[in-house]
Amino acid sequence: MEQKTLSYWQGKAASLVIEGRAFIDGAYRDAHSGRTFDCVSPIDGRTIAKVADCGAEDVDHAVAVARRAFDEQAWAGLNPRKRKAILLRWAVLLRAHLDEIALLETLDAGKPIGDTTTVDVPGAAYCVEWFAEAIDKVGGEVVPADHHLVGLVTREPIGVVAAVVPWNFPILMASWKFAPALAAGNSVVLKPSEKSPLSAIRIAQLAHEAGIPSGVFNVLPGGGEPGKLLALHSDVDCLAFTGSTAVGKQIMQYAGQSNLKRVWLELGGKSPNIVLPDCPDLDRAAKAAASAIFYNMGEMCTAGSRLLVHRDIKDAFLEKLTDAARSYKPGNPLDPDVSMGAIVDKVQLDRVLGYIDAGRKEAKLLLGGSRLNEASGGYYIEPTVFETARDARIAREEIFGPVLSVIVFDSVDDAVRIANDSEYGLAAAVWTSNLTSAHEISRRLRAGTVWVNCYDEGGDMNFPFGGYKQSGNGRDKSLHALEKYTELKSTLVRLR
Ligand code: NAP
Ligand code: MG
């Protein structure tokens, strides 16, 4: 078997044919306006494709065909076993095209090829499989009622679901929306981020090949506009969003201004990672703390961006942490040996560097702090660690880059107070050998996911994922996600 080296992937990239058109009603189409935007690779700053810049006409078109498909019951009317079979076929095709989709993802978003081939694309295929397998096993209820009644409670698809998703895990975050939405029988209009549209565009053709009927799965790339137009559209029944808290707030308003569509939000985070003096394994905790913020260039909604360390172990722990951080060396993400790739684009690069500048003024720089490999034309930042006060700007705002804020605390109560003192509540972690402390602290942490003696574990689809507070509402993953894409119906039949 051919070794998949940097030059292997560069060769593949050179011969790759990239589709940049929207996918509407079972076919690739240019934007009605004919407009395109440049898709720029953060690896070297070069334009790799022209992508359809969809506008109002395209949004109306996609929503109309999604509605038509739903009304005709072309998908929702199928026996769930049939839907399952088609979705499973799609997952097989996703795996068959794994290298190609992973390469698109790496070129488009700068993510290491070693991750896109093992996490992003297989993770999306797994998500499709998981919801496909669930859908013919989840039924309704026959509920206690007056003797003269038969009472049924059923779940019905909600109709047209729009999914607006971010660029940090483009295909994976999209799958967390479209897999449960399609499994439940809805039509979907997927709006990928302008920064990373290529994988979503590619998999639409595979959905069609697998047998998903025309109009049921549509992909609308575009620069910001289609997301807003979908959120304002009166024929969209549900808008599932992953992205920033600021845009999430706007989307709720758009729903209020239009048809009160159901809005589900997975938003930002500033997750605390608490290390107590009785941490069972400081080496493992240091590696996990580094991975929590430097994996995927820190472009993680669950990033452990606030490291809370007890004063007694601070010096020993920070030494281990900076050692672990040094093993993340940014480089060409097409190189399978590279664990840290490029920041997604110039806008995000400048944003992160701006926070680093702010950090230099208000905190103590312990490691990193610079842009690297500028001559490549790409966007690379080295792992960066600050020791900072709890109320510094870099310790409060989501940076979404490889920048860690270390905060020292003196007691458990203090740690919990700092951890919860945030507008966010997506994830949190605590390291301790004491079973009672572990459970008590977990209960007190206001976050949708709590890790004990680990960070970022839980690839299984069985765990609901989402945030408390301004990290969002609703949950992706698990059977609970199906609730977002269904309406509950009570049917009462009078017998006599
Ligand atoms: P973003 O700027 O909010 O964009 C997210 C999506 O919304 C993109 O597709 C974007 O399209 C679209 N959009 C932008 N403005 C819009 C508007 N006014 N109305 C409707 N849609 C609009 O977020 P991002 O920079 O892509 O992603 C980073 C954020 O996502 C971070 O805050 C991160 O924490 C969060 N995130 C959360 C989770 C989670 O599960 N909780 C997971 C991953 C990321 P354009 O790209 O075309 O502008
Ligand atoms: Mg891109």
XYZ file of C-alpha atoms and ligand atoms in Angstrom:
545
model
C 0.000 0.000 0.000
C 1.227 3.478 -0.878
C 2.523 5.455 2.089
C 0.422 8.520 2.667
C 3.126 11.128 3.083
C 3.061 14.884 2.608
C 3.930 14.474 -1.075
C 1.190 11.863 -1.510
C -1.418 14.327 -0.208
C 0.072 17.208 -2.183
C -0.203 15.063 -5.314
C -3.810 14.239 -4.515
C -4.536 17.910 -3.896
C -3.003 18.917 -7.234
C -5.292 16.583 -9.184
C -8.417 17.183 -7.094
C -11.471 18.436 -8.979
C -13.334 20.731 -6.588
C -17.076 21.311 -6.920
C -18.134 24.769 -5.786
C -21.776 24.951 -6.840
C -24.835 24.806 -4.655
C -26.830 21.558 -4.532
C -30.557 22.148 -4.924
C -33.291 19.680 -5.904
C -30.902 16.850 -6.698
C -28.448 18.784 -8.888
C -25.478 21.131 -8.708
C -26.384 24.669 -9.729
C -24.705 28.046 -9.954
C -26.114 30.844 -7.828
C -29.040 32.514 -9.639
C -27.008 35.722 -9.689
C -24.018 33.889 -11.177
C -21.917 35.329 -8.339
C -19.088 33.351 -6.754
C -16.657 33.929 -3.926
C -13.051 32.762 -3.606
C -12.391 29.750 -1.425
C -8.937 30.388 0.006
C -6.785 27.685 1.562
C -5.266 28.755 4.886
C -2.350 26.417 4.185
C -0.767 28.899 1.765
C -3.320 31.662 1.174
C -4.082 30.475 -2.362
C -7.527 30.374 -3.953
C -8.494 26.746 -4.522
C -12.042 27.106 -5.840
C -14.780 29.513 -6.839
C -17.871 28.863 -4.764
C -21.467 29.823 -5.545
C -22.452 32.885 -3.542
C -26.098 32.058 -2.918
C -28.604 34.836 -2.309
C -32.330 35.321 -1.820
C -33.433 33.548 -5.009
C -31.372 30.481 -4.164
C -32.693 30.419 -0.612
C -36.278 30.640 -1.870
C -35.605 27.934 -4.432
C -34.015 25.536 -1.924
C -36.719 26.093 0.691
C -39.464 25.620 -1.931
C -38.086 22.290 -3.147
C -37.501 21.143 0.428
C -41.128 22.012 1.215
C -42.391 20.273 -1.904
C -40.431 17.108 -1.043
C -41.815 17.217 2.472
C -45.418 17.774 1.381
C -45.160 14.951 -1.145
C -43.878 12.725 1.668
C -41.102 11.583 -0.649
C -38.895 10.970 2.383
C -41.032 11.268 5.500
C -43.575 8.871 3.962
C -41.056 6.054 3.576
C -41.049 3.162 5.990
C -38.376 4.055 8.585
C -36.502 0.903 7.581
C -36.242 2.274 4.064
C -34.920 5.615 5.307
C -32.473 3.728 7.456
C -31.212 1.702 4.477
C -30.669 4.845 2.387
C -28.864 6.672 5.187
C -26.651 3.646 5.810
C -25.809 3.588 2.100
C -24.857 7.254 2.375
C -22.553 6.442 5.311
C -20.903 3.705 3.213
C -20.304 6.261 0.445
C -18.887 8.772 2.940
C -16.406 6.141 4.089
C -15.623 5.096 0.503
C -14.744 8.741 -0.268
C -13.075 9.343 3.089
C -9.702 10.473 1.710
C -11.237 12.862 -0.789
C -13.567 14.507 1.736
C -10.814 14.678 4.366
C -8.512 16.312 1.833
C -11.161 18.906 0.981
C -11.586 19.607 4.686
C -7.844 19.991 5.248
C -7.345 22.247 2.214
C -10.363 24.368 3.091
C -10.042 24.697 6.870
C -6.345 23.992 7.555
C -7.082 21.021 9.823
C -4.393 18.306 10.042
C -4.991 15.486 7.549
C -4.264 13.033 10.374
C -7.395 14.396 12.089
C -9.728 14.834 9.121
C -9.075 11.226 8.053
C -9.581 9.775 11.544
C -11.978 12.139 13.325
C -13.961 14.466 11.077
C -15.037 12.265 8.176
C -15.367 8.927 10.017
C -17.166 10.845 12.779
C -19.693 12.222 10.314
C -20.253 8.769 8.786
C -20.705 7.305 12.278
C -23.240 10.019 13.119
C -25.260 9.190 9.994
C -25.114 5.474 10.867
C -26.101 6.047 14.471
C -29.234 8.033 13.691
C -30.071 5.732 10.769
C -29.945 2.744 13.103
C -32.023 4.495 15.742
C -34.874 5.604 13.578
C -36.747 2.324 13.198
C -36.501 1.670 16.931
C -37.955 4.824 18.379
C -41.744 4.742 18.617
C -44.527 6.743 20.200
C -46.611 6.129 23.326
C -50.090 4.897 24.176
C -50.887 6.948 27.256
C -53.249 6.474 30.202
C -56.533 8.286 29.502
C -60.288 8.131 30.131
C -61.714 4.681 29.510
C -63.665 5.865 26.471
C -60.532 7.189 24.808
C -57.467 5.794 23.129
C -54.639 8.269 23.576
C -51.641 8.248 21.259
C -48.574 10.421 21.520
C -46.477 10.426 18.362
C -43.434 12.245 17.080
C -43.744 13.734 13.633
C -41.100 15.407 11.513
C -41.164 19.160 11.839
C -40.912 19.910 8.080
C -38.147 22.015 6.564
C -35.033 22.173 8.744
C -32.303 24.697 7.958
C -28.877 23.912 9.414
C -26.392 26.776 9.674
C -22.968 25.536 10.751
C -19.425 26.753 11.537
C -16.004 26.052 10.090
C -14.055 24.377 12.899
C -15.425 20.873 12.224
C -17.292 21.594 9.015
C -18.609 18.167 8.069
C -18.840 16.811 11.612
C -20.891 19.715 13.025
C -23.106 19.585 9.935
C -23.705 15.855 10.459
C -24.801 16.420 14.041
C -27.680 18.434 12.550
C -28.566 16.759 9.273
C -28.290 13.145 10.468
C -31.011 13.358 13.168
C -33.085 15.777 11.063
C -33.087 13.448 8.052
C -33.535 10.319 10.153
C -36.690 11.873 11.612
C -38.080 12.458 8.107
C -37.438 16.166 7.561
C -36.163 17.983 4.490
C -32.869 19.806 5.108
C -31.243 22.939 3.740
C -27.619 23.015 4.906
C -25.714 26.313 4.967
C -21.997 25.692 5.520
C -19.697 28.482 6.666
C -18.259 30.709 3.967
C -14.866 29.723 5.379
C -15.356 25.968 4.799
C -18.073 25.073 2.267
C -16.340 22.345 0.231
C -17.054 19.150 2.169
C -20.775 19.930 2.526
C -21.028 20.576 -1.203
C -19.273 17.278 -1.986
C -21.369 15.049 0.249
C -24.646 16.310 -1.256
C -23.889 14.348 -4.435
C -23.228 11.255 -2.308
C -26.574 11.729 -0.545
C -28.237 11.766 -3.939
C -26.321 8.656 -5.038
C -27.376 6.876 -1.871
C -31.035 7.445 -2.770
C -32.094 10.468 -0.745
C -34.861 11.925 -2.946
C -34.392 15.230 -4.778
C -35.209 18.258 -2.664
C -34.694 16.442 0.653
C -31.046 17.428 1.151
C -29.836 20.754 -0.250
C -26.598 22.683 0.306
C -26.430 26.455 -0.023
C -22.977 28.033 0.264
C -22.707 31.787 0.532
C -21.182 34.661 2.392
C -23.339 35.238 5.430
C -26.500 36.169 3.565
C -28.148 32.752 3.160
C -27.882 32.065 6.898
C -29.792 35.194 7.751
C -32.316 34.667 4.959
C -33.003 31.113 6.136
C -33.476 32.356 9.696
C -35.953 34.976 8.442
C -37.755 32.625 6.048
C -41.386 31.946 6.889
C -41.376 28.515 5.276
C -38.471 27.191 7.345
C -39.895 25.312 10.349
C -36.719 24.857 12.348
C -33.296 26.444 12.353
C -30.484 24.425 13.887
C -27.391 26.529 14.407
C -23.835 26.013 15.569
C -21.709 29.120 15.752
C -21.027 32.200 17.806
C -23.224 33.471 20.616
C -23.573 36.855 18.868
C -25.041 35.317 15.715
C -27.158 32.916 17.795
C -28.816 35.904 19.453
C -29.584 37.413 16.038
C -31.085 34.155 14.825
C -33.514 34.064 17.747
C -34.591 37.581 16.780
C -35.038 36.603 13.134
C -37.297 33.754 14.264
C -39.320 36.218 16.325
C -39.589 38.602 13.387
C -40.795 35.857 11.054
C -42.650 32.635 11.873
C -41.399 31.640 15.332
C -39.510 28.755 13.778
C -37.936 26.437 16.327
C -34.397 27.639 16.998
C -31.681 25.376 18.389
C -28.356 26.918 19.255
C -24.945 25.408 19.949
C -22.796 28.417 20.761
C -19.490 29.472 22.215
C -17.606 28.517 25.334
C -14.842 29.477 27.732
C -14.549 26.157 29.453
C -12.755 25.777 32.794
C -10.390 22.875 33.435
C -9.810 22.591 37.202
C -6.738 20.808 38.563
C -6.818 20.074 42.300
C -3.756 19.175 44.373
C -4.948 15.552 44.620
C -5.034 15.176 40.830
C -4.393 11.446 40.239
C -1.803 11.904 37.484
C -0.211 15.292 36.830
C 1.531 14.126 33.656
C -1.681 12.914 32.096
C -3.522 16.027 33.279
C -0.856 18.279 31.723
C -1.073 16.459 28.384
C -4.854 16.639 28.471
C -4.791 20.339 29.366
C -2.525 21.027 26.379
C -4.674 18.956 24.045
C -7.800 20.668 25.409
C -6.621 23.992 23.992
C -4.153 23.146 21.202
C -5.994 20.330 19.440
C -7.559 21.658 16.215
C -5.560 24.898 16.676
C -7.803 25.751 19.631
C -10.706 26.181 17.217
C -12.896 24.187 19.552
C -16.171 25.218 21.120
C -15.271 22.991 24.078
C -11.684 24.238 24.281
C -10.349 24.086 27.824
C -9.326 27.717 27.455
C -9.286 28.507 31.186
C -6.910 26.303 33.142
C -7.604 26.670 36.871
C -4.655 25.365 38.903
C -4.370 25.151 42.675
C -1.561 27.302 44.038
C 0.170 24.332 45.758
C 0.845 22.526 42.472
C 1.087 25.494 40.166
C 4.836 25.493 39.498
C 5.111 21.743 38.991
C 2.035 21.664 36.808
C 2.957 24.591 34.587
C 6.326 23.035 33.848
C 4.645 19.851 32.644
C 2.035 21.829 30.752
C 4.528 23.956 28.806
C 6.482 20.778 27.947
C 3.300 19.205 26.616
C 2.436 22.403 24.715
C 5.810 22.411 22.950
C 4.902 19.134 21.256
C 2.283 21.056 19.215
C 4.274 22.442 16.312
C 2.255 24.207 13.638
C 3.038 23.021 10.146
C 1.549 22.076 6.784
C -1.632 20.178 7.694
C -1.208 17.944 4.622
C 1.765 16.382 6.434
C 0.424 13.366 8.376
C 3.053 13.972 11.083
C 1.798 17.480 11.818
C -0.484 17.781 14.846
C -1.299 21.456 14.461
C -2.373 23.023 11.175
C -3.369 26.484 10.009
C -5.860 28.949 11.471
C -8.935 28.886 9.238
C -8.461 32.275 7.533
C -6.848 35.704 7.738
C -9.775 37.211 9.649
C -9.513 34.599 12.399
C -5.701 34.837 12.389
C -5.892 38.578 13.035
C -8.540 38.091 15.695
C -6.388 35.609 17.606
C -3.259 37.769 17.246
C -5.295 40.708 18.557
C -6.127 38.732 21.700
C -2.466 37.763 22.085
C -1.544 41.466 21.930
C -4.161 42.218 24.579
C -2.754 39.367 26.668
C 0.778 40.767 26.491
C -0.547 43.967 28.107
C -2.695 42.437 30.837
C -1.091 39.070 31.624
C 2.222 37.206 31.849
C 3.240 35.371 28.674
C 4.598 31.917 29.566
C 4.910 30.389 26.090
C 4.542 31.204 22.399
C 2.707 34.311 21.259
C 3.810 34.562 17.624
C 2.691 33.964 14.099
C 4.807 31.333 12.337
C 5.663 30.253 8.770
C 4.502 33.556 7.318
C 6.569 32.987 4.167
C 4.280 30.075 3.268
C 1.430 32.539 2.746
C -0.560 30.524 5.301
C -1.919 31.362 8.740
C -0.041 29.693 11.594
C 0.144 30.559 15.291
C 2.261 28.808 17.891
C 0.759 27.374 21.092
C 0.446 30.282 23.500
C 0.087 30.249 27.286
C -0.585 33.196 29.618
C -0.798 33.310 33.372
C -3.538 35.778 34.094
C -5.998 37.231 36.556
C -9.482 35.707 36.408
C -11.071 38.912 35.111
C -8.596 39.660 32.298
C -10.170 39.996 28.877
C -8.306 36.954 27.512
C -9.650 34.951 30.471
C -13.272 35.917 29.793
C -13.812 36.152 26.042
C -13.827 33.230 23.645
C -10.685 33.461 21.505
C -11.198 30.328 19.391
C -7.487 29.874 18.839
C -4.429 28.278 20.516
C -4.330 30.633 23.506
C -4.561 29.316 27.063
C -5.277 31.416 30.148
C -3.913 29.936 33.385
C -5.648 31.139 36.557
C -4.434 30.240 40.048
C -6.905 29.448 42.858
C -6.678 28.677 46.577
C -9.741 26.609 47.473
C -12.393 24.413 45.899
C -15.070 27.041 46.494
C -12.873 29.607 44.798
C -12.324 27.291 41.808
C -16.039 26.601 41.385
C -16.828 30.315 41.663
C -14.287 31.208 38.970
C -15.425 28.308 36.781
C -19.066 29.401 36.881
C -18.324 33.097 36.577
C -18.815 33.124 32.809
C -21.623 33.882 30.401
C -20.868 30.462 28.890
C -21.554 26.952 30.159
C -20.590 24.477 27.476
C -18.076 22.191 29.187
C -15.887 21.885 32.273
C -13.417 19.451 33.777
C -12.085 18.610 37.202
C -9.066 16.537 38.199
C -9.140 14.923 41.655
C -8.608 11.520 43.306
C -11.443 12.096 45.737
C -14.680 10.504 44.552
C -16.821 12.741 46.718
C -15.145 15.942 45.541
C -15.426 14.763 41.942
C -19.192 14.314 42.198
C -19.822 17.359 44.335
C -17.837 19.645 42.065
C -19.419 18.142 38.938
C -22.846 18.939 40.340
C -21.878 22.505 41.047
C -20.399 23.182 37.608
C -22.937 24.892 35.338
C -22.007 23.194 32.086
C -23.571 20.790 29.577
C -20.634 18.378 29.770
C -18.362 17.711 32.754
C -15.240 15.583 32.442
C -13.648 14.051 35.518
C -9.959 13.173 35.243
C -10.059 13.589 31.477
C -10.839 16.189 28.822
C -12.680 15.887 25.519
C -13.472 12.191 25.985
C -16.717 10.876 24.570
C -16.661 10.173 20.856
C -19.772 8.067 21.364
C -22.974 9.438 19.930
C -24.765 8.459 23.167
C -23.852 11.625 25.052
C -26.056 14.688 24.543
C -23.919 17.691 23.662
C -24.761 21.329 24.255
C -24.599 24.252 26.583
C -25.989 25.904 29.678
C -26.447 29.682 29.767
C -25.281 31.548 26.666
C -23.610 28.440 25.259
C -26.960 27.568 23.737
C -30.108 25.506 24.084
C -31.110 22.026 23.021
C -28.667 19.170 22.569
C -26.909 17.585 19.620
C -26.075 13.859 19.583
C -27.970 11.073 21.395
C -31.662 10.246 21.033
C -32.439 13.592 22.705
C -31.361 15.301 19.469
C -34.355 13.766 17.690
C -36.619 15.872 19.897
C -35.337 18.990 18.156
C -36.464 17.790 14.760
C -39.886 16.442 15.676
C -43.176 17.844 16.914
C -45.117 15.907 19.536
C -48.695 15.128 18.605
C -51.468 13.936 20.930
C -54.200 12.000 19.108
C -57.355 11.239 21.106
C -59.769 8.673 19.673
C -63.223 8.486 21.294
C -64.439 4.904 21.206
C -68.074 5.543 22.051
P -20.392 32.410 13.272
O -19.669 33.580 12.753
O -21.484 32.611 14.241
O -20.942 31.664 11.975
C -21.653 30.433 12.055
C -22.521 30.280 10.829
O -23.521 31.302 10.833
C -21.787 30.415 9.524
O -22.332 29.495 8.606
C -22.090 31.841 9.127
O -22.034 32.053 7.754
C -23.505 32.019 9.607
N -23.912 33.404 9.857
C -23.139 34.505 10.026
N -23.897 35.585 10.272
C -25.188 35.172 10.262
C -26.446 35.809 10.473
N -26.531 37.107 10.748
N -27.559 35.050 10.412
C -27.503 33.741 10.156
N -26.344 33.067 9.933
C -25.199 33.783 9.995
O -19.429 31.374 13.964
P -18.104 30.751 13.354
O -17.053 31.795 13.385
O -18.384 30.048 12.072
O -17.768 29.591 14.398
C -17.143 29.849 15.607
C -18.141 29.839 16.733
O -18.880 28.635 16.723
C -17.483 29.892 18.081
O -18.148 30.818 18.913
C -17.658 28.492 18.625
O -17.650 28.396 20.007
C -18.929 28.087 18.027
N -19.047 26.633 17.977
C -19.906 26.032 18.847
C -20.046 24.664 18.834
C -21.008 23.989 19.770
O -21.387 22.889 19.485
N -21.419 24.623 20.855
C -19.315 23.887 17.932
C -18.443 24.531 17.072
C -18.330 25.919 17.100
P -20.728 32.722 7.095
O -19.576 31.861 7.436
O -21.013 32.658 5.651
O -20.616 34.087 7.650
Mg -11.658 27.889 3.732
